[in-house]
mmCIF file of C-alpha atoms in Angstrom:
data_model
loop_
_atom_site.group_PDB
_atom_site.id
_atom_site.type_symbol
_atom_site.label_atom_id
_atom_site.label_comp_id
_atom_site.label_asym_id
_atom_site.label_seq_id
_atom_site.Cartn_x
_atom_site.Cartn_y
_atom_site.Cartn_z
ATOM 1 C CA UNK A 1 15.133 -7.759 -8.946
ATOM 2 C CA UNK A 2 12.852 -4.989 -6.772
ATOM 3 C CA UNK A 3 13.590 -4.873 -3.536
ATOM 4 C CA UNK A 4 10.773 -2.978 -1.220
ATOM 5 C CA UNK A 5 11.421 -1.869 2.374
ATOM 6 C CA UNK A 6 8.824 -0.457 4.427
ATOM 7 C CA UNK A 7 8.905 1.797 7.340
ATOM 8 C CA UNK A 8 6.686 3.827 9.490
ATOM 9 C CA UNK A 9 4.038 1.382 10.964
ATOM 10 C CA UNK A 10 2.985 1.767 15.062
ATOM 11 C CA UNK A 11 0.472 2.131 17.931
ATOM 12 C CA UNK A 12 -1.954 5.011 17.427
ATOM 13 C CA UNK A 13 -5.448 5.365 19.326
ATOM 14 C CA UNK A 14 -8.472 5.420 16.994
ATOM 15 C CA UNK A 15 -9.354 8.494 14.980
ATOM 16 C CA UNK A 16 -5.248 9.289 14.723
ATOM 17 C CA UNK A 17 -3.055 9.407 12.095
ATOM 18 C CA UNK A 18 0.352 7.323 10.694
ATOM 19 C CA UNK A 19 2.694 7.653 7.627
ATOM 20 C CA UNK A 20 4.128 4.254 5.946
ATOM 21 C CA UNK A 21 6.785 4.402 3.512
ATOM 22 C CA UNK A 22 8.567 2.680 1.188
ATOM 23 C CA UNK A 23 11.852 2.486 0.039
ATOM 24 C CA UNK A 24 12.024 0.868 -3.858
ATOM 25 C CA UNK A 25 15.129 -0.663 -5.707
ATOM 26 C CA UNK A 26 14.295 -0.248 -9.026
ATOM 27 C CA UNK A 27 11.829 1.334 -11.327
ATOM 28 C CA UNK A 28 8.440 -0.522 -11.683
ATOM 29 C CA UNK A 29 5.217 0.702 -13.266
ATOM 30 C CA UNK A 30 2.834 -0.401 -10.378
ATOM 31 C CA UNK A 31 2.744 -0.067 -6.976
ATOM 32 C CA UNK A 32 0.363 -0.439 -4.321
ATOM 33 C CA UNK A 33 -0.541 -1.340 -0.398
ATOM 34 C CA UNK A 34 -1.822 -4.430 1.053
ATOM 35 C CA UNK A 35 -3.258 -5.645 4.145
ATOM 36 C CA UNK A 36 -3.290 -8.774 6.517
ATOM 37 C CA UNK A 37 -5.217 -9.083 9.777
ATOM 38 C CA UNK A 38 -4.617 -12.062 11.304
ATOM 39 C CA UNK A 39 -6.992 -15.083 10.545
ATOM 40 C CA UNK A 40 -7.618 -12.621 6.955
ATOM 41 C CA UNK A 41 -6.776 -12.457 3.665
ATOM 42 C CA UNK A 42 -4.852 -10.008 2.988
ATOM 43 C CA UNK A 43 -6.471 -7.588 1.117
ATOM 44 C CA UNK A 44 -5.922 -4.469 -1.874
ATOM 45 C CA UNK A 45 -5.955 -0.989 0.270
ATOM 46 C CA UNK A 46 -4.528 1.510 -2.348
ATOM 47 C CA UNK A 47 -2.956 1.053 -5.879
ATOM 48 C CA UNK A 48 -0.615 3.747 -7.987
ATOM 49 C CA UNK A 49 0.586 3.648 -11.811
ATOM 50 C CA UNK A 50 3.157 5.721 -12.637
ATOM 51 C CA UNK A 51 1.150 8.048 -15.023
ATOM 52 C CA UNK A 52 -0.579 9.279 -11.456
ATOM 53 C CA UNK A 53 -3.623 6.853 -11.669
ATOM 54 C CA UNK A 54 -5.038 6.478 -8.111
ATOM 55 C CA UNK A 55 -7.197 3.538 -6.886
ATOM 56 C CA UNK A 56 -8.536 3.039 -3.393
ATOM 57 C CA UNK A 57 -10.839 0.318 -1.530
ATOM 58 C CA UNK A 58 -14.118 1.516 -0.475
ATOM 59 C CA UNK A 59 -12.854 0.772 3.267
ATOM 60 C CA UNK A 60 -10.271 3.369 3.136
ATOM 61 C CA UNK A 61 -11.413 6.161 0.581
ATOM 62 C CA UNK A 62 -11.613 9.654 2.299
ATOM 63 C CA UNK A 63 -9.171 8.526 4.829
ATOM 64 C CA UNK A 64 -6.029 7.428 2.857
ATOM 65 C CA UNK A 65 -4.065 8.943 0.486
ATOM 66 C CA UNK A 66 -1.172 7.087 -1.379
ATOM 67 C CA UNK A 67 1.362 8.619 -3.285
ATOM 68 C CA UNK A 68 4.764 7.759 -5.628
ATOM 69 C CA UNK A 69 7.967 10.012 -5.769
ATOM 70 C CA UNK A 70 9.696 8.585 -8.778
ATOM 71 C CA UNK A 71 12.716 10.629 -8.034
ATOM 72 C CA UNK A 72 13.208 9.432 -4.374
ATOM 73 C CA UNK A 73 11.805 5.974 -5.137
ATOM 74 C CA UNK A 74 9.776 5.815 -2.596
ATOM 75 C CA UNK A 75 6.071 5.125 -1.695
ATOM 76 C CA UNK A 76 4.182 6.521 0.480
ATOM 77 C CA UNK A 77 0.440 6.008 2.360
ATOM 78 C CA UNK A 78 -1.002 8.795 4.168
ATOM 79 C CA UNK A 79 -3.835 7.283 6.835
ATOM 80 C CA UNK A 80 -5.903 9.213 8.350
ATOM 81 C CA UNK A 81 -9.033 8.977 11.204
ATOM 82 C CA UNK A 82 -7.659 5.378 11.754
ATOM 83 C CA UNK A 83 -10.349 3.024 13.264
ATOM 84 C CA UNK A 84 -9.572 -0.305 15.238
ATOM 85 C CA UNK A 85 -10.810 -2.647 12.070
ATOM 86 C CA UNK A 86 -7.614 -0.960 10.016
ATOM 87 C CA UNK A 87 -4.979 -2.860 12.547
ATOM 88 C CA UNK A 88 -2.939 -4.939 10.433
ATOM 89 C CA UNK A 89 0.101 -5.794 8.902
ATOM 90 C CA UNK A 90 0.505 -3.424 5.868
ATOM 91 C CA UNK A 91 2.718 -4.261 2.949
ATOM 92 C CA UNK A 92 4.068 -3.053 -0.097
ATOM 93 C CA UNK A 93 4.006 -4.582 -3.730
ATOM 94 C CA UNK A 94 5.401 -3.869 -6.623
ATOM 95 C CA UNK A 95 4.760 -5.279 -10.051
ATOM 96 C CA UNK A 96 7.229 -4.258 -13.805
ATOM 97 C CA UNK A 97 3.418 -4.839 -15.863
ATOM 98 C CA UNK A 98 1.473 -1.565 -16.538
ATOM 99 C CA UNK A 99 -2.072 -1.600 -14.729
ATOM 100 C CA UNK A 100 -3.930 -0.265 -11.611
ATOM 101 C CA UNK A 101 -5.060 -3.088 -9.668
ATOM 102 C CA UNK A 102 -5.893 -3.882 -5.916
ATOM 103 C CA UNK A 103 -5.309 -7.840 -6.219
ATOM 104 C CA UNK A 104 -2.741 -9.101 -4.382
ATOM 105 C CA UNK A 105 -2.011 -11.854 -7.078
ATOM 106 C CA UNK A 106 -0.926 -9.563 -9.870
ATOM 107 C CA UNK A 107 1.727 -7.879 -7.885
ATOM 108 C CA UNK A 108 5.668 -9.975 -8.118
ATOM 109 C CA UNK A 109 7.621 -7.919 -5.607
ATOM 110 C CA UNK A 110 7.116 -7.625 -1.898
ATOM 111 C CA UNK A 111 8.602 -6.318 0.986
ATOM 112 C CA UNK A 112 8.586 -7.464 4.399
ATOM 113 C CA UNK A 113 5.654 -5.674 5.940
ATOM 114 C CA UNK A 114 5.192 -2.987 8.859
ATOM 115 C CA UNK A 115 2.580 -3.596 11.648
ATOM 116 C CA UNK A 116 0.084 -1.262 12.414
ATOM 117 C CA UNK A 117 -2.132 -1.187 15.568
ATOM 118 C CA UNK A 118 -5.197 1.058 16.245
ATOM 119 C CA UNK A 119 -6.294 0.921 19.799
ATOM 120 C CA UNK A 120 -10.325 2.059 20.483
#
């Protein structure tokens, strides 16, 4: 069993900048971040392997940056120039299978989810 714990979510004013992170319990293969805003879907924002492959949503690219430290077990997203239509609840998943996807379905593991607000 993978247990994920995120950390690091907050208030910022539009155009700043927040950290998430995520604690992992286990080894798994893929790894990503997910969205929800309310009345939404929640939705792919960033996916990792852990040969390095990188994959991004159009929404985000240029402004977020994910990353993996294998040794810590840990996961990490970098956003930058935040804008009010990023505020959400932002998640991290897990999954033991071997592929780079931002669909929410393929991942098994989740953790409980950090809220992020971006005031205009």
């Amino acid at each position: 069993q993978v247990q994920l714990v995120e950390s690091g979510g907050g208030s910022v004013q539009s155009g700043g900048s927040l950290r998430l992170s995520c604690g992992v319990s286990g080894y798994t293969y893929s790894m990503g971040w997910f969205r929800q805003a309310p009345g939404k879907e929640r939705e792919g924002v960033a996916a990792i392997r852990n040969d390095g492959r990188i994959f991004y949503s159009d929404p985000v690219k240029e402004r977020f940056t994910i990353s993996r430290d294998n040794a810590k077990n840990t996961l990490s997203l970098q956003m930058n120039s935040l804008k009010p239509e990023d505020t959400a609840m932002y998640y991290c998943a897990a999954d033991p299978r071997w592929w780079l996807t931002l669909d929410p379905n393929q991942y098994r593991y989740w953790g409980q989810g950090t809220q992020v607000t971006v005031s205009s």
